[in-house]
Amino acid sequence: RPLDNRLAACRAAADKLASDMNKRDEVKAEHDKLTQSLSAIEKRAAAVQKRVPDEPLEAEFLGQLADAAAKAGIQIRDYRPRPPKTAPAYSQLEIHLSGCGSYKSLCTFLDRVASLPRLARVASLDVSAGLENEYPMAVTLVVFFHLNQTPESRQPEKAHG
């Protein structure tokens, strides 16, 4: 009886291994797909990290913002930065600005803000009715800097594949 039990266990293990061998092409295809996804994610993360400096560099960002506004046809009337805030994984600087422009120039300006070399996001946007194709706007931007490498986010590099 012990020998029969052992033989049955070995047969079950052999059947499981045979089943796994039949799935090897599926597993390899899934592995390749996941490896490609991971590589794409790592490239995007590296691109984002390049857009986040260690310091706020407020004057540099203001220059980029002023250039984007000028090229879009927006007149910036007020620029007010708030004190920087530190979160566990990054720091940020909130900037309030107001200005005016045509609807098209507002859209162009927002598109240019999204394309800036700095990582920034629009936290709020208020647009009011204006006079003759001039719309007053108030926008709050959040500019990121100083990515903190926490132990959870730091992983040893390993070869994929």
mmCIF file with all atom_site columns, N, CA, C and O in Angstrom, residues 106-142:
data_model
loop_
_atom_site.group_PDB
_atom_site.id
_atom_site.type_symbol
_atom_site.label_atom_id
_atom_site.label_alt_id
_atom_site.label_comp_id
_atom_site.label_asym_id
_atom_site.label_entity_id
_atom_site.label_seq_id
_atom_site.pdbx_PDB_ins_code
_atom_site.Cartn_x
_atom_site.Cartn_y
_atom_site.Cartn_z
_atom_site.occupancy
_atom_site.B_iso_or_equiv
_atom_site.pdbx_formal_charge
_atom_site.auth_seq_id
_atom_site.auth_comp_id
_atom_site.auth_asym_id
_atom_site.auth_atom_id
_atom_site.pdbx_PDB_model_num
ATOM 1   N N  . LEU A 1 106 ? -6.128  79.915 -25.244 1.00 0.00 ? 106 LEU A N  1
ATOM 2   C CA . LEU A 1 106 ? -6.187  79.185 -23.975 1.00 0.00 ? 106 LEU A CA 1
ATOM 3   C C  . LEU A 1 106 ? -5.918  77.698 -24.201 1.00 0.00 ? 106 LEU A C  1
ATOM 4   O O  . LEU A 1 106 ? -5.145  77.075 -23.468 1.00 0.00 ? 106 LEU A O  1
ATOM 5   N N  . CYS A 1 107 ? -6.551  77.145 -25.216 1.00 0.00 ? 107 CYS A N  1
ATOM 6   C CA . CYS A 1 107 ? -6.342  75.727 -25.533 1.00 0.00 ? 107 CYS A CA 1
ATOM 7   C C  . CYS A 1 107 ? -4.892  75.466 -25.940 1.00 0.00 ? 107 CYS A C  1
ATOM 8   O O  . CYS A 1 107 ? -4.284  74.478 -25.517 1.00 0.00 ? 107 CYS A O  1
ATOM 9   N N  . THR A 1 108 ? -4.343  76.349 -26.751 1.00 0.00 ? 108 THR A N  1
ATOM 10  C CA . THR A 1 108 ? -2.947  76.208 -27.181 1.00 0.00 ? 108 THR A CA 1
ATOM 11  C C  . THR A 1 108 ? -2.012  76.307 -25.989 1.00 0.00 ? 108 THR A C  1
ATOM 12  O O  . THR A 1 108 ? -1.055  75.530 -25.870 1.00 0.00 ? 108 THR A O  1
ATOM 13  N N  . PHE A 1 109 ? -2.273  77.236 -25.097 1.00 0.00 ? 109 PHE A N  1
ATOM 14  C CA . PHE A 1 109 ? -1.452  77.397 -23.894 1.00 0.00 ? 109 PHE A CA 1
ATOM 15  C C  . PHE A 1 109 ? -1.469  76.119 -23.053 1.00 0.00 ? 109 PHE A C  1
ATOM 16  O O  . PHE A 1 109 ? -0.416  75.640 -22.621 1.00 0.00 ? 109 PHE A O  1
ATOM 17  N N  . LEU A 1 110 ? -2.642  75.562 -22.819 1.00 0.00 ? 110 LEU A N  1
ATOM 18  C CA . LEU A 1 110 ? -2.740  74.324 -22.018 1.00 0.00 ? 110 LEU A CA 1
ATOM 19  C C  . LEU A 1 110 ? -1.995  73.166 -22.689 1.00 0.00 ? 110 LEU A C  1
ATOM 20  O O  . LEU A 1 110 ? -1.351  72.361 -22.022 1.00 0.00 ? 110 LEU A O  1
ATOM 21  N N  . ASP A 1 111 ? -2.077  73.115 -24.012 1.00 0.00 ? 111 ASP A N  1
ATOM 22  C CA . ASP A 1 111 ? -1.341  72.080 -24.739 1.00 0.00 ? 111 ASP A CA 1
ATOM 23  C C  . ASP A 1 111 ? 0.162   72.282 -24.581 1.00 0.00 ? 111 ASP A C  1
ATOM 24  O O  . ASP A 1 111 ? 0.910   71.326 -24.380 1.00 0.00 ? 111 ASP A O  1
ATOM 25  N N  . ARG A 1 112 ? 0.607   73.517 -24.632 1.00 0.00 ? 112 ARG A N  1
ATOM 26  C CA . ARG A 1 112 ? 2.036   73.811 -24.458 1.00 0.00 ? 112 ARG A CA 1
ATOM 27  C C  . ARG A 1 112 ? 2.503   73.510 -23.036 1.00 0.00 ? 112 ARG A C  1
ATOM 28  O O  . ARG A 1 112 ? 3.615   73.038 -22.838 1.00 0.00 ? 112 ARG A O  1
ATOM 29  N N  . VAL A 1 113 ? 1.656   73.772 -22.046 1.00 0.00 ? 113 VAL A N  1
ATOM 30  C CA . VAL A 1 113 ? 2.006   73.445 -20.654 1.00 0.00 ? 113 VAL A CA 1
ATOM 31  C C  . VAL A 1 113 ? 2.221   71.940 -20.525 1.00 0.00 ? 113 VAL A C  1
ATOM 32  O O  . VAL A 1 113 ? 3.174   71.488 -19.879 1.00 0.00 ? 113 VAL A O  1
ATOM 33  N N  . ALA A 1 114 ? 1.370   71.161 -21.168 1.00 0.00 ? 114 ALA A N  1
ATOM 34  C CA . ALA A 1 114 ? 1.520   69.696 -21.113 1.00 0.00 ? 114 ALA A CA 1
ATOM 35  C C  . ALA A 1 114 ? 2.796   69.231 -21.794 1.00 0.00 ? 114 ALA A C  1
ATOM 36  O O  . ALA A 1 114 ? 3.327   68.164 -21.465 1.00 0.00 ? 114 ALA A O  1
ATOM 37  N N  . SER A 1 115 ? 3.317   70.023 -22.727 1.00 0.00 ? 115 SER A N  1
ATOM 38  C CA . SER A 1 115 ? 4.518   69.654 -23.480 1.00 0.00 ? 115 SER A CA 1
ATOM 39  C C  . SER A 1 115 ? 5.802   70.255 -22.926 1.00 0.00 ? 115 SER A C  1
ATOM 40  O O  . SER A 1 115 ? 6.863   70.083 -23.523 1.00 0.00 ? 115 SER A O  1
ATOM 41  N N  . LEU A 1 116 ? 5.708   70.988 -21.818 1.00 0.00 ? 116 LEU A N  1
ATOM 42  C CA . LEU A 1 116 ? 6.906   71.603 -21.249 1.00 0.00 ? 116 LEU A CA 1
ATOM 43  C C  . LEU A 1 116 ? 7.922   70.539 -20.828 1.00 0.00 ? 116 LEU A C  1
ATOM 44  O O  . LEU A 1 116 ? 7.545   69.411 -20.503 1.00 0.00 ? 116 LEU A O  1
ATOM 45  N N  . PRO A 1 117 ? 9.210   70.920 -20.787 1.00 0.00 ? 117 PRO A N  1
ATOM 46  C CA . PRO A 1 117 ? 10.224  69.961 -20.344 1.00 0.00 ? 117 PRO A CA 1
ATOM 47  C C  . PRO A 1 117 ? 10.069  69.595 -18.866 1.00 0.00 ? 117 PRO A C  1
ATOM 48  O O  . PRO A 1 117 ? 10.593  68.594 -18.428 1.00 0.00 ? 117 PRO A O  1
ATOM 49  N N  . ARG A 1 118 ? 9.357   70.408 -18.107 1.00 0.00 ? 118 ARG A N  1
ATOM 50  C CA . ARG A 1 118 ? 9.104   70.129 -16.691 1.00 0.00 ? 118 ARG A CA 1
ATOM 51  C C  . ARG A 1 118 ? 7.790   69.388 -16.538 1.00 0.00 ? 118 ARG A C  1
ATOM 52  O O  . ARG A 1 118 ? 6.826   69.663 -17.237 1.00 0.00 ? 118 ARG A O  1
ATOM 53  N N  . LEU A 1 119 ? 7.748   68.488 -15.575 1.00 0.00 ? 119 LEU A N  1
ATOM 54  C CA . LEU A 1 119 ? 6.505   67.793 -15.275 1.00 0.00 ? 119 LEU A CA 1
ATOM 55  C C  . LEU A 1 119 ? 5.625   68.730 -14.461 1.00 0.00 ? 119 LEU A C  1
ATOM 56  O O  . LEU A 1 119 ? 5.978   69.132 -13.362 1.00 0.00 ? 119 LEU A O  1
ATOM 57  N N  . ALA A 1 120 ? 4.499   69.104 -15.032 1.00 0.00 ? 120 ALA A N  1
ATOM 58  C CA . ALA A 1 120 ? 3.546   69.990 -14.370 1.00 0.00 ? 120 ALA A CA 1
ATOM 59  C C  . ALA A 1 120 ? 2.146   69.516 -14.746 1.00 0.00 ? 120 ALA A C  1
ATOM 60  O O  . ALA A 1 120 ? 1.936   68.957 -15.820 1.00 0.00 ? 120 ALA A O  1
ATOM 61  N N  . ARG A 1 121 ? 1.223   69.745 -13.842 1.00 0.00 ? 121 ARG A N  1
ATOM 62  C CA . ARG A 1 121 ? -0.162  69.404 -14.171 1.00 0.00 ? 121 ARG A CA 1
ATOM 63  C C  . ARG A 1 121 ? -1.062  70.568 -13.797 1.00 0.00 ? 121 ARG A C  1
ATOM 64  O O  . ARG A 1 121 ? -0.749  71.352 -12.905 1.00 0.00 ? 121 ARG A O  1
ATOM 65  N N  . VAL A 1 122 ? -2.158  70.664 -14.485 1.00 0.00 ? 122 VAL A N  1
ATOM 66  C CA . VAL A 1 122 ? -3.140  71.703 -14.193 1.00 0.00 ? 122 VAL A CA 1
ATOM 67  C C  . VAL A 1 122 ? -4.026  71.172 -13.075 1.00 0.00 ? 122 VAL A C  1
ATOM 68  O O  . VAL A 1 122 ? -4.724  70.171 -13.241 1.00 0.00 ? 122 VAL A O  1
ATOM 69  N N  . ALA A 1 123 ? -3.978  71.838 -11.921 1.00 0.00 ? 123 ALA A N  1
ATOM 70  C CA . ALA A 1 123 ? -4.794  71.417 -10.780 1.00 0.00 ? 123 ALA A CA 1
ATOM 71  C C  . ALA A 1 123 ? -6.187  72.022 -10.859 1.00 0.00 ? 123 ALA A C  1
ATOM 72  O O  . ALA A 1 123 ? -7.166  71.383 -10.469 1.00 0.00 ? 123 ALA A O  1
ATOM 73  N N  . SER A 1 124 ? -6.278  73.242 -11.345 1.00 0.00 ? 124 SER A N  1
ATOM 74  C CA . SER A 1 124 ? -7.593  73.865 -11.528 1.00 0.00 ? 124 SER A CA 1
ATOM 75  C C  . SER A 1 124 ? -7.497  74.898 -12.645 1.00 0.00 ? 124 SER A C  1
ATOM 76  O O  . SER A 1 124 ? -6.441  75.460 -12.906 1.00 0.00 ? 124 SER A O  1
ATOM 77  N N  . LEU A 1 125 ? -8.623  75.133 -13.279 1.00 0.00 ? 125 LEU A N  1
ATOM 78  C CA . LEU A 1 125 ? -8.712  76.115 -14.360 1.00 0.00 ? 125 LEU A CA 1
ATOM 79  C C  . LEU A 1 125 ? -10.094 76.746 -14.319 1.00 0.00 ? 125 LEU A C  1
ATOM 80  O O  . LEU A 1 125 ? -11.100 76.031 -14.327 1.00 0.00 ? 125 LEU A O  1
ATOM 81  N N  . ASP A 1 126 ? -10.120 78.044 -14.225 1.00 0.00 ? 126 ASP A N  1
ATOM 82  C CA . ASP A 1 126 ? -11.376 78.788 -14.274 1.00 0.00 ? 126 ASP A CA 1
ATOM 83  C C  . ASP A 1 126 ? -11.292 79.751 -15.446 1.00 0.00 ? 126 ASP A C  1
ATOM 84  O O  . ASP A 1 126 ? -10.355 80.543 -15.537 1.00 0.00 ? 126 ASP A O  1
ATOM 85  N N  . VAL A 1 127 ? -12.287 79.672 -16.325 1.00 0.00 ? 127 VAL A N  1
ATOM 86  C CA . VAL A 1 127 ? -12.356 80.571 -17.469 1.00 0.00 ? 127 VAL A CA 1
ATOM 87  C C  . VAL A 1 127 ? -13.688 81.299 -17.373 1.00 0.00 ? 127 VAL A C  1
ATOM 88  O O  . VAL A 1 127 ? -14.732 80.680 -17.156 1.00 0.00 ? 127 VAL A O  1
ATOM 89  N N  . SER A 1 128 ? -13.645 82.608 -17.539 1.00 0.00 ? 128 SER A N  1
ATOM 90  C CA . SER A 1 128 ? -14.854 83.432 -17.449 1.00 0.00 ? 128 SER A CA 1
ATOM 91  C C  . SER A 1 128 ? -15.190 84.019 -18.811 1.00 0.00 ? 128 SER A C  1
ATOM 92  O O  . SER A 1 128 ? -14.323 84.130 -19.690 1.00 0.00 ? 128 SER A O  1
ATOM 93  N N  . ALA A 1 129 ? -16.441 84.420 -18.945 1.00 0.00 ? 129 ALA A N  1
ATOM 94  C CA . ALA A 1 129 ? -16.846 85.105 -20.171 1.00 0.00 ? 129 ALA A CA 1
ATOM 95  C C  . ALA A 1 129 ? -16.158 86.456 -20.202 1.00 0.00 ? 129 ALA A C  1
ATOM 96  O O  . ALA A 1 129 ? -16.006 87.120 -19.189 1.00 0.00 ? 129 ALA A O  1
ATOM 97  N N  . GLY A 1 130 ? -15.691 86.820 -21.354 1.00 0.00 ? 130 GLY A N  1
ATOM 98  C CA . GLY A 1 130 ? -14.963 88.080 -21.482 1.00 0.00 ? 130 GLY A CA 1
ATOM 99  C C  . GLY A 1 130 ? -15.549 88.964 -22.555 1.00 0.00 ? 130 GLY A C  1
ATOM 100 O O  . GLY A 1 130 ? -16.666 88.757 -23.026 1.00 0.00 ? 130 GLY A O  1
ATOM 101 N N  . LEU A 1 131 ? -14.782 89.936 -22.953 1.00 0.00 ? 131 LEU A N  1
ATOM 102 C CA . LEU A 1 131 ? -15.190 90.875 -23.985 1.00 0.00 ? 131 LEU A CA 1
ATOM 103 C C  . LEU A 1 131 ? -14.518 90.527 -25.300 1.00 0.00 ? 131 LEU A C  1
ATOM 104 O O  . LEU A 1 131 ? -13.319 90.325 -25.360 1.00 0.00 ? 131 LEU A O  1
ATOM 105 N N  . GLU A 1 132 ? -15.285 90.469 -26.351 1.00 0.00 ? 132 GLU A N  1
ATOM 106 C CA . GLU A 1 132 ? -14.761 90.308 -27.701 1.00 0.00 ? 132 GLU A CA 1
ATOM 107 C C  . GLU A 1 132 ? -13.618 89.311 -27.829 1.00 0.00 ? 132 GLU A C  1
ATOM 108 O O  . GLU A 1 132 ? -12.479 89.670 -28.090 1.00 0.00 ? 132 GLU A O  1
ATOM 109 N N  . ASN A 1 133 ? -13.925 88.071 -27.590 1.00 0.00 ? 133 ASN A N  1
ATOM 110 C CA . ASN A 1 133 ? -12.969 86.977 -27.782 1.00 0.00 ? 133 ASN A CA 1
ATOM 111 C C  . ASN A 1 133 ? -11.779 87.035 -26.827 1.00 0.00 ? 133 ASN A C  1
ATOM 112 O O  . ASN A 1 133 ? -10.713 86.508 -27.121 1.00 0.00 ? 133 ASN A O  1
ATOM 113 N N  . GLU A 1 134 ? -11.913 87.697 -25.704 1.00 0.00 ? 134 GLU A N  1
ATOM 114 C CA . GLU A 1 134 ? -10.893 87.716 -24.665 1.00 0.00 ? 134 GLU A CA 1
ATOM 115 C C  . GLU A 1 134 ? -11.502 87.092 -23.411 1.00 0.00 ? 134 GLU A C  1
ATOM 116 O O  . GLU A 1 134 ? -12.466 87.612 -22.873 1.00 0.00 ? 134 GLU A O  1
ATOM 117 N N  . TYR A 1 135 ? -10.961 85.965 -22.994 1.00 0.00 ? 135 TYR A N  1
ATOM 118 C CA . TYR A 1 135 ? -11.492 85.243 -21.854 1.00 0.00 ? 135 TYR A CA 1
ATOM 119 C C  . TYR A 1 135 ? -10.509 85.303 -20.688 1.00 0.00 ? 135 TYR A C  1
ATOM 120 O O  . TYR A 1 135 ? -9.387  84.805 -20.810 1.00 0.00 ? 135 TYR A O  1
ATOM 121 N N  . PRO A 1 136 ? -10.921 85.868 -19.552 1.00 0.00 ? 136 PRO A N  1
ATOM 122 C CA . PRO A 1 136 ? -10.056 85.832 -18.371 1.00 0.00 ? 136 PRO A CA 1
ATOM 123 C C  . PRO A 1 136 ? -9.942  84.407 -17.850 1.00 0.00 ? 136 PRO A C  1
ATOM 124 O O  . PRO A 1 136 ? -10.912 83.646 -17.868 1.00 0.00 ? 136 PRO A O  1
ATOM 125 N N  . MET A 1 137 ? -8.774  84.054 -17.402 1.00 0.00 ? 137 MET A N  1
ATOM 126 C CA . MET A 1 137 ? -8.568  82.712 -16.857 1.00 0.00 ? 137 MET A CA 1
ATOM 127 C C  . MET A 1 137 ? -7.767  82.804 -15.564 1.00 0.00 ? 137 MET A C  1
ATOM 128 O O  . MET A 1 137 ? -6.970  83.716 -15.364 1.00 0.00 ? 137 MET A O  1
ATOM 129 N N  . ALA A 1 138 ? -8.001  81.830 -14.707 1.00 0.00 ? 138 ALA A N  1
ATOM 130 C CA . ALA A 1 138 ? -7.199  81.641 -13.502 1.00 0.00 ? 138 ALA A CA 1
ATOM 131 C C  . ALA A 1 138 ? -6.836  80.160 -13.483 1.00 0.00 ? 138 ALA A C  1
ATOM 132 O O  . ALA A 1 138 ? -7.716  79.304 -13.596 1.00 0.00 ? 138 ALA A O  1
ATOM 133 N N  . VAL A 1 139 ? -5.576  79.873 -13.393 1.00 0.00 ? 139 VAL A N  1
ATOM 134 C CA . VAL A 1 139 ? -5.119  78.484 -13.445 1.00 0.00 ? 139 VAL A CA 1
ATOM 135 C C  . VAL A 1 139 ? -4.171  78.220 -12.282 1.00 0.00 ? 139 VAL A C  1
ATOM 136 O O  . VAL A 1 139 ? -3.399  79.094 -11.887 1.00 0.00 ? 139 VAL A O  1
ATOM 137 N N  . THR A 1 140 ? -4.284  77.040 -11.737 1.00 0.00 ? 140 THR A N  1
ATOM 138 C CA . THR A 1 140 ? -3.351  76.580 -10.710 1.00 0.00 ? 140 THR A CA 1
ATOM 139 C C  . THR A 1 140 ? -2.569  75.419 -11.296 1.00 0.00 ? 140 THR A C  1
ATOM 140 O O  . THR A 1 140 ? -3.154  74.422 -11.729 1.00 0.00 ? 140 THR A O  1
ATOM 141 N N  . LEU A 1 141 ? -1.264  75.568 -11.324 1.00 0.00 ? 141 LEU A N  1
ATOM 142 C CA . LEU A 1 141 ? -0.369  74.520 -11.823 1.00 0.00 ? 141 LEU A CA 1
ATOM 143 C C  . LEU A 1 141 ? 0.391   73.918 -10.651 1.00 0.00 ? 141 LEU A C  1
ATOM 144 O O  . LEU A 1 141 ? 0.744   74.625 -9.711  1.00 0.00 ? 141 LEU A O  1
ATOM 145 N N  . VAL A 1 142 ? 0.654   72.644 -10.743 1.00 0.00 ? 142 VAL A N  1
ATOM 146 C CA . VAL A 1 142 ? 1.504   71.969 -9.768  1.00 0.00 ? 142 VAL A CA 1
ATOM 147 C C  . VAL A 1 142 ? 2.742   71.496 -10.516 1.00 0.00 ? 142 VAL A C  1
ATOM 148 O O  . VAL A 1 142 ? 2.635   70.780 -11.511 1.00 0.00 ? 142 VAL A O  1
#
